[in-house]
Coordinates of C-alpha atoms in Angstrom, one line a residue:
M179 CA -96.9 -68.0 -148.9
S180 CA -99.3 -70.7 -149.9
Q181 CA -98.1 -74.2 -150.8
P182 CA -99.0 -74.1 -154.5
L183 CA -97.2 -70.8 -154.8
K184 CA -94.1 -72.3 -153.2
I185 CA -94.2 -75.3 -155.6
A186 CA -94.6 -73.0 -158.6
L187 CA -91.7 -70.9 -157.4
V188 CA -89.4 -73.9 -157.0
L189 CA -90.4 -75.2 -160.4
A190 CA -89.7 -71.8 -162.0
F191 CA -86.2 -71.7 -160.5
A192 CA -85.6 -75.3 -161.6
A193 CA -86.8 -74.5 -165.2
L194 CA -84.8 -71.2 -165.5
P195 CA -81.4 -72.9 -166.3
L196 CA -83.1 -75.1 -168.9
L197 CA -84.8 -72.1 -170.5
E198 CA -81.4 -70.2 -170.5
I199 CA -79.6 -73.1 -172.2
G200 CA -82.4 -73.6 -174.8
L201 CA -82.4 -69.8 -175.6
L202 CA -78.6 -69.7 -175.8
I203 CA -78.7 -72.6 -178.3
R204 CA -81.5 -71.0 -180.4
V205 CA -79.9 -67.6 -180.5
G206 CA -76.5 -69.1 -181.2
Q207 CA -78.0 -70.8 -184.3
L208 CA -79.7 -67.6 -185.4
I209 CA -76.9 -65.0 -185.0
G210 CA -73.8 -67.2 -184.8
I211 CA -71.6 -68.4 -182.0
W212 CA -69.2 -65.5 -182.2
W213 CA -71.8 -62.8 -181.9
L214 CA -73.4 -64.7 -179.0
A215 CA -70.0 -65.0 -177.3
A216 CA -69.5 -61.3 -177.8
I217 CA -72.9 -60.5 -176.2
I218 CA -72.2 -62.8 -173.2
I219 CA -68.7 -61.4 -172.6
G220 CA -70.0 -57.8 -173.1
T221 CA -72.8 -58.2 -170.6
G222 CA -70.3 -59.8 -168.2
I223 CA -68.0 -56.8 -168.5
L224 CA -70.9 -54.4 -168.1
G225 CA -72.1 -56.3 -164.9
T226 CA -68.6 -56.1 -163.5
Y227 CA -68.5 -52.3 -164.2
V228 CA -71.9 -51.8 -162.5
I229 CA -70.8 -53.7 -159.4
R230 CA -67.5 -51.8 -159.2
R231 CA -69.2 -48.4 -159.8
V232 CA -72.0 -49.0 -157.3
G233 CA -70.1 -51.2 -154.9
L234 CA -70.3 -50.4 -151.2
S235 CA -70.5 -46.6 -151.7
V236 CA -74.3 -46.7 -152.2
F237 CA -74.7 -48.8 -149.0
E238 CA -72.4 -46.4 -147.1
R239 CA -74.4 -43.4 -148.3
A240 CA -77.7 -45.0 -147.4
L241 CA -76.5 -45.9 -144.0
S242 CA -75.3 -42.4 -143.3
R243 CA -78.6 -41.0 -144.5
L244 CA -80.4 -43.5 -142.3
G245 CA -78.7 -42.0 -139.3
S246 CA -79.6 -38.4 -140.1
E247 CA -82.8 -38.6 -142.1
R248 CA -85.7 -41.1 -142.4
E249 CA -85.4 -41.6 -146.2
G250 CA -82.4 -43.9 -146.1
F251 CA -84.2 -47.1 -147.2
S252 CA -84.9 -45.9 -150.8
P253 CA -81.2 -45.4 -151.7
L254 CA -80.4 -48.6 -149.9
F255 CA -82.8 -50.7 -152.0
D256 CA -81.9 -48.8 -155.1
G257 CA -78.2 -49.7 -154.6
F258 CA -79.2 -53.3 -153.8
L259 CA -81.1 -53.5 -157.1
Q260 CA -78.1 -52.1 -159.0
V261 CA -75.8 -54.7 -157.5
L262 CA -78.4 -57.4 -158.3
A263 CA -78.5 -56.0 -161.9
G264 CA -74.7 -56.4 -162.1
L265 CA -74.9 -59.9 -160.8
L266 CA -77.5 -60.8 -163.3
L267 CA -75.4 -59.4 -166.1
I268 CA -72.4 -61.4 -165.0
F269 CA -74.3 -64.7 -165.1
P270 CA -74.3 -66.2 -168.6
G271 CA -77.7 -66.3 -170.1
L272 CA -80.0 -64.1 -172.1
I273 CA -82.9 -64.1 -169.7
A274 CA -80.7 -63.0 -166.7
D275 CA -79.0 -60.4 -169.0
F276 CA -82.4 -59.0 -169.9
C277 CA -83.5 -58.8 -166.3
G278 CA -80.2 -57.2 -165.4
L279 CA -80.5 -54.6 -168.1
M280 CA -84.1 -53.8 -167.1
L281 CA -82.9 -53.2 -163.5
L282 CA -80.4 -50.7 -164.7
V283 CA -83.2 -48.4 -165.9
P284 CA -84.0 -46.0 -163.0
P285 CA -87.8 -45.8 -163.5
I286 CA -88.1 -49.6 -163.5
R287 CA -86.0 -49.7 -160.3
R288 CA -88.4 -47.2 -158.7
I289 CA -91.4 -49.3 -159.7
V290 CA -89.8 -52.4 -158.3
I291 CA -89.0 -50.6 -155.1
R292 CA -92.6 -49.3 -154.8
T293 CA -94.4 -52.5 -155.6
G294 CA -92.1 -55.3 -154.7
L295 CA -90.7 -53.8 -151.6
L296 CA -94.2 -53.3 -150.1
K297 CA -95.1 -56.9 -150.9
L298 CA -91.9 -58.1 -149.4
V299 CA -92.2 -56.2 -146.2
T300 CA -95.8 -57.4 -145.7
L301 CA -94.8 -60.9 -146.5
F302 CA -91.9 -60.9 -143.9
H303 CA -94.1 -59.2 -141.4
Y304 CA -96.8 -61.8 -141.8
Q305 CA -94.2 -64.6 -141.6
A306 CA -92.7 -63.1 -138.4
E307 CA -96.2 -62.8 -136.8
V308 CA -97.0 -66.4 -137.7
S309 CA -93.7 -67.6 -136.4
R310 CA -94.1 -65.7 -133.1
E311 CA -97.6 -67.1 -132.5
T312 CA -96.4 -70.6 -133.3
F313 CA -93.5 -70.2 -130.9
R314 CA -95.9 -69.0 -128.1
A315 CA -98.3 -71.9 -128.8
R316 CA -95.5 -74.5 -128.5
D317 CA -94.2 -73.2 -125.3
D318 CA -97.5 -73.4 -123.4
V319 CA -96.1 -70.8 -121.0
P320 CA -98.5 -68.0 -120.0
P321 CA -97.3 -64.5 -120.7
A322 CA -95.5 -62.6 -117.9
E323 CA -97.6 -61.7 -114.9
A324 CA -98.4 -58.1 -114.0
D325 CA -95.8 -58.3 -111.1
G326 CA -92.9 -57.9 -113.5
I327 CA -90.3 -59.9 -115.3
V328 CA -88.7 -62.8 -113.3
I329 CA -85.1 -63.5 -114.1
E330 CA -83.8 -66.8 -112.8
G331 CA -80.1 -67.3 -112.1
E332 CA -77.5 -68.1 -109.5
Y333 CA -75.8 -65.6 -107.3
E334 CA -72.6 -66.1 -105.5
R335 CA -70.9 -63.8 -103.0

């Protein structure tokens, strides 16, 4: 990730609570405090229901499929996005509630898995390659010779 993108990401996460509070105040003025409280409590209950319904069962099914088939990652990430949706619904705030409700829609989850997952995998792969090369450069140790691997240790009879 480039440095300006990291800074923008940190600023967005810092501004999110301020936006949530401002939006809660504005919506509370428009619809009333009791309706706003009902919305927040209702989405919290919905989030708790989603997490209880999905729970660990999706992860267990995905892991069992992963052992038998090769298509175990899609249900795993689908279950992860459902749990994330439940967590977003539990947090008070209308922006988080909107994102959580959007993640409950199956076509949107599929789009997020297809697009976001590919970007995430390539990002982590790139980070791992950079870290590995940096680690090798710091060691200044040449790679293992063609003779084989040498393991140093002490032996006692």
